[in-house]
Amino acid sequence: MHFAFPLILLALESATLAHAALFFLQPASGSSCTGGSPCTVSWEDDGNSPLLGAIGVVTAALYTGEMQLVQTLAPIDVANVLSYKFTPIPGAGPNSDTYYIAFTSTSDKVNGTSYVGFSPFFTLNGMSGSFASPLSTATASISVAASLTKQSGTILPTTITIGSIDTSESLATFVPSTSAKPKSSSSSSSTSTPATSRFATTSIPPSSSVAPASAVGTSSAASRFILPWRLLLLSLCAFLFIS
């Protein structure tokens, strides 16, 4: 059991690297916030798939350990807003450096599972609660506002509740808008493309070079047939000239 928590921390750090499409700028690794005071969460698109336009509306929460819910946060559309503030509830947990934020997409799927982005670990000071006794008022579900689900190309229920995210077909058939803005700081690979392009299939049309190739083959065959007759004719002319 003494090794379990370090392994969990390592797994979460690995998950942060593996799901790097949504890159958290704040809270940064080793940074701190204070219970009862606003704490800024900000992010950017690092140009990897899925892009922010595909991730879309996310449910957000403050966690510790192995996805132990500490406090639910307001849902946000990460494609249209790149930062927001929340106030840690002091009674939601103790002073600790094992807190992290997780964003769970209500639309984008990775191998059939909702995309989740993790922030680095950060510290919360000025806390007075306990992880062993979760604060019910801090972990209460927060519904997604209907206005967040009206972005172009979205097919979502009008309300999604944190803790019981609907994984029905209406979420899986989300078609992201192709107008998601690319970030000027990103490389050229950050140009927004529809997420559905990852599932697009292409067929290679028959090459138009086939016909010319066959024509060349016919021409060369004909030249091989004509060449002996030319030699025979030249030989006959030489014989007549000599005689």
Short mmCIF file of C-alpha atoms in Angstrom, two decimals:
data_model
loop_
_atom_site.label_atom_id
_atom_site.label_comp_id
_atom_site.label_asym_id
_atom_site.label_seq_id
_atom_site.Cartn_x
_atom_site.Cartn_y
_atom_site.Cartn_z
CA MET A 1 0.00 0.00 0.00
CA HIS A 2 2.94 2.34 0.62
CA PHE A 3 3.84 2.13 -3.07
CA ALA A 4 0.28 2.51 -4.39
CA PHE A 5 0.03 6.29 -4.24
CA PRO A 6 3.39 6.99 -5.96
CA LEU A 7 2.31 4.60 -8.71
CA ILE A 8 -0.97 6.51 -9.04
CA LEU A 9 0.94 9.79 -9.31
CA LEU A 10 3.19 8.30 -11.97
CA ALA A 11 0.18 6.99 -13.88
CA LEU A 12 -1.47 10.40 -13.81
CA GLU A 13 1.71 12.10 -15.00
CA SER A 14 1.87 9.57 -17.86
CA ALA A 15 -1.77 10.19 -18.67
CA THR A 16 -1.07 13.91 -18.84
CA LEU A 17 1.61 13.29 -21.45
CA ALA A 18 -0.46 10.78 -23.38
CA HIS A 19 -3.44 13.12 -23.66
CA ALA A 20 -1.49 16.23 -24.56
CA ALA A 21 -3.95 17.64 -27.09
CA LEU A 22 -5.36 19.95 -24.41
CA PHE A 23 -2.33 21.47 -22.70
CA PHE A 24 -2.89 23.05 -19.28
CA LEU A 25 -1.00 26.29 -18.70
CA GLN A 26 -2.44 26.87 -15.23
CA PRO A 27 -2.28 25.49 -12.66
CA ALA A 28 1.34 24.71 -13.48
CA SER A 29 3.29 21.90 -11.88
CA GLY A 30 4.33 22.93 -8.38
CA SER A 31 2.11 26.02 -8.35
CA SER A 32 -0.35 26.74 -5.56
CA CYS A 33 -3.77 28.20 -4.91
CA THR A 34 -5.53 29.08 -1.69
CA GLY A 35 -8.83 27.79 -0.42
CA GLY A 36 -11.49 30.49 -0.52
CA SER A 37 -9.62 32.54 -3.15
CA PRO A 38 -10.02 32.45 -6.94
CA CYS A 39 -7.74 30.00 -8.73
CA THR A 40 -7.13 30.35 -12.47
CA VAL A 41 -7.34 27.41 -14.86
CA SER A 42 -6.07 28.04 -18.40
CA TRP A 43 -5.21 25.86 -21.36
CA GLU A 44 -4.27 25.87 -25.03
CA ASP A 45 -4.40 23.62 -28.07
CA ASP A 46 -1.01 21.99 -28.65
CA GLY A 47 -1.88 21.07 -32.22
CA ASN A 48 -2.27 17.34 -31.59
CA SER A 49 -5.46 15.42 -32.16
CA PRO A 50 -8.07 15.78 -30.80
CA LEU A 51 -8.12 19.54 -31.27
CA LEU A 52 -10.04 21.80 -28.92
CA GLY A 53 -12.83 22.12 -31.49
CA ALA A 54 -13.36 18.37 -31.26
CA ILE A 55 -13.12 18.21 -27.46
CA GLY A 56 -15.76 20.93 -27.17
CA VAL A 57 -17.82 21.11 -23.99
CA VAL A 58 -16.22 19.45 -20.98
CA THR A 59 -17.26 18.68 -17.46
CA ALA A 60 -14.58 19.78 -15.00
CA ALA A 61 -13.61 18.81 -11.49
CA LEU A 62 -10.90 19.01 -8.87
CA TYR A 63 -9.45 15.62 -7.95
CA THR A 64 -6.85 13.94 -5.82
CA GLY A 65 -5.41 10.44 -5.79
CA GLU A 66 -6.97 8.03 -8.24
CA MET A 67 -9.72 10.28 -9.58
CA GLN A 68 -11.14 10.91 -6.11
CA LEU A 69 -13.58 13.76 -6.57
CA VAL A 70 -12.90 16.74 -4.32
CA GLN A 71 -14.94 19.50 -5.93
CA THR A 72 -17.02 19.78 -9.09
CA LEU A 73 -16.31 22.81 -11.27
CA ALA A 74 -18.37 24.65 -13.83
CA PRO A 75 -18.53 22.97 -17.27
CA ILE A 76 -16.84 24.91 -20.07
CA ASP A 77 -16.48 24.92 -23.84
CA VAL A 78 -12.70 24.64 -24.23
CA ALA A 79 -12.88 25.53 -27.94
CA ASN A 80 -14.29 29.01 -27.27
CA VAL A 81 -12.85 29.90 -23.86
CA LEU A 82 -9.22 29.37 -22.87
CA SER A 83 -9.36 30.17 -19.15
CA TYR A 84 -11.66 30.56 -16.20
CA LYS A 85 -11.52 30.84 -12.42
CA PHE A 86 -12.90 28.70 -9.65
CA THR A 87 -12.77 29.09 -5.89
CA PRO A 88 -11.55 26.03 -3.95
CA ILE A 89 -13.90 25.29 -1.08
CA PRO A 90 -11.72 25.15 2.08
CA GLY A 91 -13.73 22.34 3.63
CA ALA A 92 -13.45 20.12 0.54
CA GLY A 93 -10.03 18.75 1.45
CA PRO A 94 -6.80 19.29 3.40
CA ASN A 95 -3.68 21.25 2.53
CA SER A 96 -1.99 19.05 -0.05
CA ASP A 97 0.19 19.08 -3.15
CA THR A 98 -1.71 16.21 -4.79
CA TYR A 99 -4.57 18.14 -6.37
CA TYR A 100 -5.21 18.22 -10.10
CA ILE A 101 -7.91 19.31 -12.54
CA ALA A 102 -9.52 16.95 -15.05
CA PHE A 103 -11.60 17.92 -18.07
CA THR A 104 -13.87 15.22 -19.51
CA SER A 105 -15.22 15.80 -23.00
CA THR A 106 -18.96 15.35 -23.42
CA SER A 107 -18.50 14.67 -27.12
CA ASP A 108 -15.08 13.45 -28.24
CA LYS A 109 -14.34 9.76 -27.88
CA VAL A 110 -10.98 7.97 -27.87
CA ASN A 111 -11.48 4.28 -28.62
CA GLY A 112 -15.06 4.58 -27.41
CA THR A 113 -14.11 6.30 -24.15
CA SER A 114 -14.64 9.98 -23.38
CA TYR A 115 -11.49 12.07 -23.82
CA VAL A 116 -10.01 13.22 -20.49
CA GLY A 117 -7.33 15.89 -20.06
CA PHE A 118 -5.35 16.21 -16.82
CA SER A 119 -3.57 19.21 -15.37
CA PRO A 120 -0.25 18.85 -13.53
CA PHE A 121 -0.34 18.37 -9.77
CA PHE A 122 -0.58 21.58 -7.76
CA THR A 123 -0.91 22.64 -4.14
CA LEU A 124 -3.91 23.96 -2.26
CA ASN A 125 -3.24 25.87 0.94
CA GLY A 126 -5.71 27.30 3.41
CA MET A 127 -7.77 24.11 3.31
CA SER A 128 -9.52 22.68 6.38
CA GLY A 129 -11.21 19.49 5.18
CA SER A 130 -10.27 15.84 4.82
CA PHE A 131 -9.99 13.47 1.86
CA ALA A 132 -11.55 10.79 4.07
CA SER A 133 -14.69 12.87 4.51
CA PRO A 134 -15.76 14.35 1.15
CA LEU A 135 -17.87 17.49 1.41
CA SER A 136 -21.23 16.80 -0.21
CA THR A 137 -21.82 20.43 -1.11
CA ALA A 138 -18.46 20.51 -2.92
CA THR A 139 -19.07 17.33 -4.90
CA ALA A 140 -22.64 18.12 -5.92
CA SER A 141 -23.26 17.78 -9.65
CA ILE A 142 -23.30 20.85 -11.89
CA SER A 143 -25.41 20.70 -15.04
CA VAL A 144 -24.08 21.88 -18.38
CA ALA A 145 -25.85 25.06 -19.46
CA ALA A 146 -27.94 24.65 -22.60
CA SER A 147 -26.11 27.61 -24.14
CA LEU A 148 -22.87 25.60 -24.14
CA THR A 149 -24.40 22.90 -26.31
CA LYS A 150 -25.44 25.21 -29.16
CA GLN A 151 -22.10 25.44 -30.94
CA SER A 152 -22.09 24.63 -34.66
CA GLY A 153 -22.15 20.94 -35.46
CA THR A 154 -22.96 19.81 -31.94
CA ILE A 155 -25.50 17.06 -31.32
CA LEU A 156 -25.90 17.03 -27.56
CA PRO A 157 -28.69 16.72 -24.99
CA THR A 158 -29.70 20.08 -23.53
CA THR A 159 -28.40 19.08 -20.10
CA ILE A 160 -25.55 16.82 -19.01
CA THR A 161 -24.95 16.13 -15.34
CA ILE A 162 -21.46 15.68 -13.90
CA GLY A 163 -21.07 12.24 -12.39
CA SER A 164 -23.66 10.70 -14.70
CA ILE A 165 -22.52 11.77 -18.16
CA ASP A 166 -24.78 10.42 -20.85
CA THR A 167 -22.86 8.15 -23.19
CA SER A 168 -25.77 7.64 -25.54
CA GLU A 169 -25.42 7.79 -29.30
CA SER A 170 -26.31 11.48 -29.27
CA LEU A 171 -22.93 12.16 -27.67
CA ALA A 172 -20.99 9.78 -29.86
CA THR A 173 -22.28 11.33 -33.08
CA PHE A 174 -20.89 14.78 -32.36
CA VAL A 175 -19.61 16.43 -35.52
CA PRO A 176 -17.23 19.27 -34.56
CA SER A 177 -17.24 22.59 -36.30
CA THR A 178 -14.43 23.10 -38.77
CA SER A 179 -14.18 26.75 -37.76
CA ALA A 180 -12.24 26.18 -34.54
CA LYS A 181 -9.56 28.82 -34.41
CA PRO A 182 -5.94 27.66 -34.75
CA LYS A 183 -3.52 29.12 -32.24
CA SER A 184 -0.88 31.43 -33.65
CA SER A 185 1.67 29.99 -31.23
CA SER A 186 1.17 26.48 -32.55
CA SER A 187 2.94 24.92 -35.45
CA SER A 188 1.37 24.50 -38.85
CA SER A 189 0.05 21.13 -37.73
CA SER A 190 -2.41 22.94 -35.45
CA THR A 191 -4.61 23.96 -38.36
CA SER A 192 -8.11 22.91 -37.40
CA THR A 193 -9.57 19.93 -39.17
CA PRO A 194 -12.80 18.08 -38.50
CA ALA A 195 -12.31 15.33 -35.96
CA THR A 196 -14.24 13.06 -38.27
CA SER A 197 -11.28 13.20 -40.64
CA ARG A 198 -9.61 10.71 -38.31
CA PHE A 199 -12.25 8.20 -39.33
CA ALA A 200 -12.42 9.15 -43.00
CA THR A 201 -11.63 6.45 -45.52
CA THR A 202 -10.21 7.08 -48.94
CA SER A 203 -10.08 4.91 -52.03
CA ILE A 204 -7.23 5.19 -54.50
CA PRO A 205 -8.61 5.72 -58.02
CA PRO A 206 -7.20 3.63 -60.85
CA SER A 207 -4.05 5.27 -62.16
CA SER A 208 -4.38 7.01 -65.51
CA SER A 209 -0.84 5.92 -66.29
CA VAL A 210 -1.98 2.36 -66.94
CA ALA A 211 -3.22 3.08 -70.46
CA PRO A 212 -0.09 4.92 -71.59
CA ALA A 213 2.04 2.16 -70.12
CA SER A 214 0.22 -0.45 -72.15
CA ALA A 215 0.56 1.73 -75.25
CA VAL A 216 4.29 1.94 -74.72
CA GLY A 217 4.41 -1.81 -74.42
CA THR A 218 2.55 -2.20 -77.73
CA SER A 219 4.83 0.30 -79.47
CA SER A 220 7.98 -1.42 -78.31
CA ALA A 221 6.60 -4.77 -79.42
CA ALA A 222 5.84 -3.34 -82.87
CA SER A 223 9.34 -1.87 -83.15
CA ARG A 224 10.83 -5.27 -82.34
CA PHE A 225 8.72 -6.74 -85.17
CA ILE A 226 9.67 -4.04 -87.76
CA LEU A 227 13.41 -4.01 -87.02
CA PRO A 228 14.27 -7.42 -88.66
CA TRP A 229 12.50 -6.40 -91.90
CA ARG A 230 14.53 -3.19 -92.04
CA LEU A 231 17.76 -5.15 -91.67
CA LEU A 232 16.66 -7.58 -94.36
CA LEU A 233 15.83 -4.72 -96.74
CA LEU A 234 19.18 -3.02 -96.12
CA SER A 235 20.99 -6.30 -96.70
CA LEU A 236 19.17 -6.80 -100.01
CA CYS A 237 20.06 -3.26 -101.16
CA ALA A 238 23.71 -3.81 -100.28
CA PHE A 239 23.75 -7.11 -102.19
CA LEU A 240 22.26 -5.51 -105.31
CA PHE A 241 24.71 -2.57 -105.09
CA ILE A 242 27.74 -4.88 -104.85
CA SER A 243 26.58 -7.15 -107.66
#
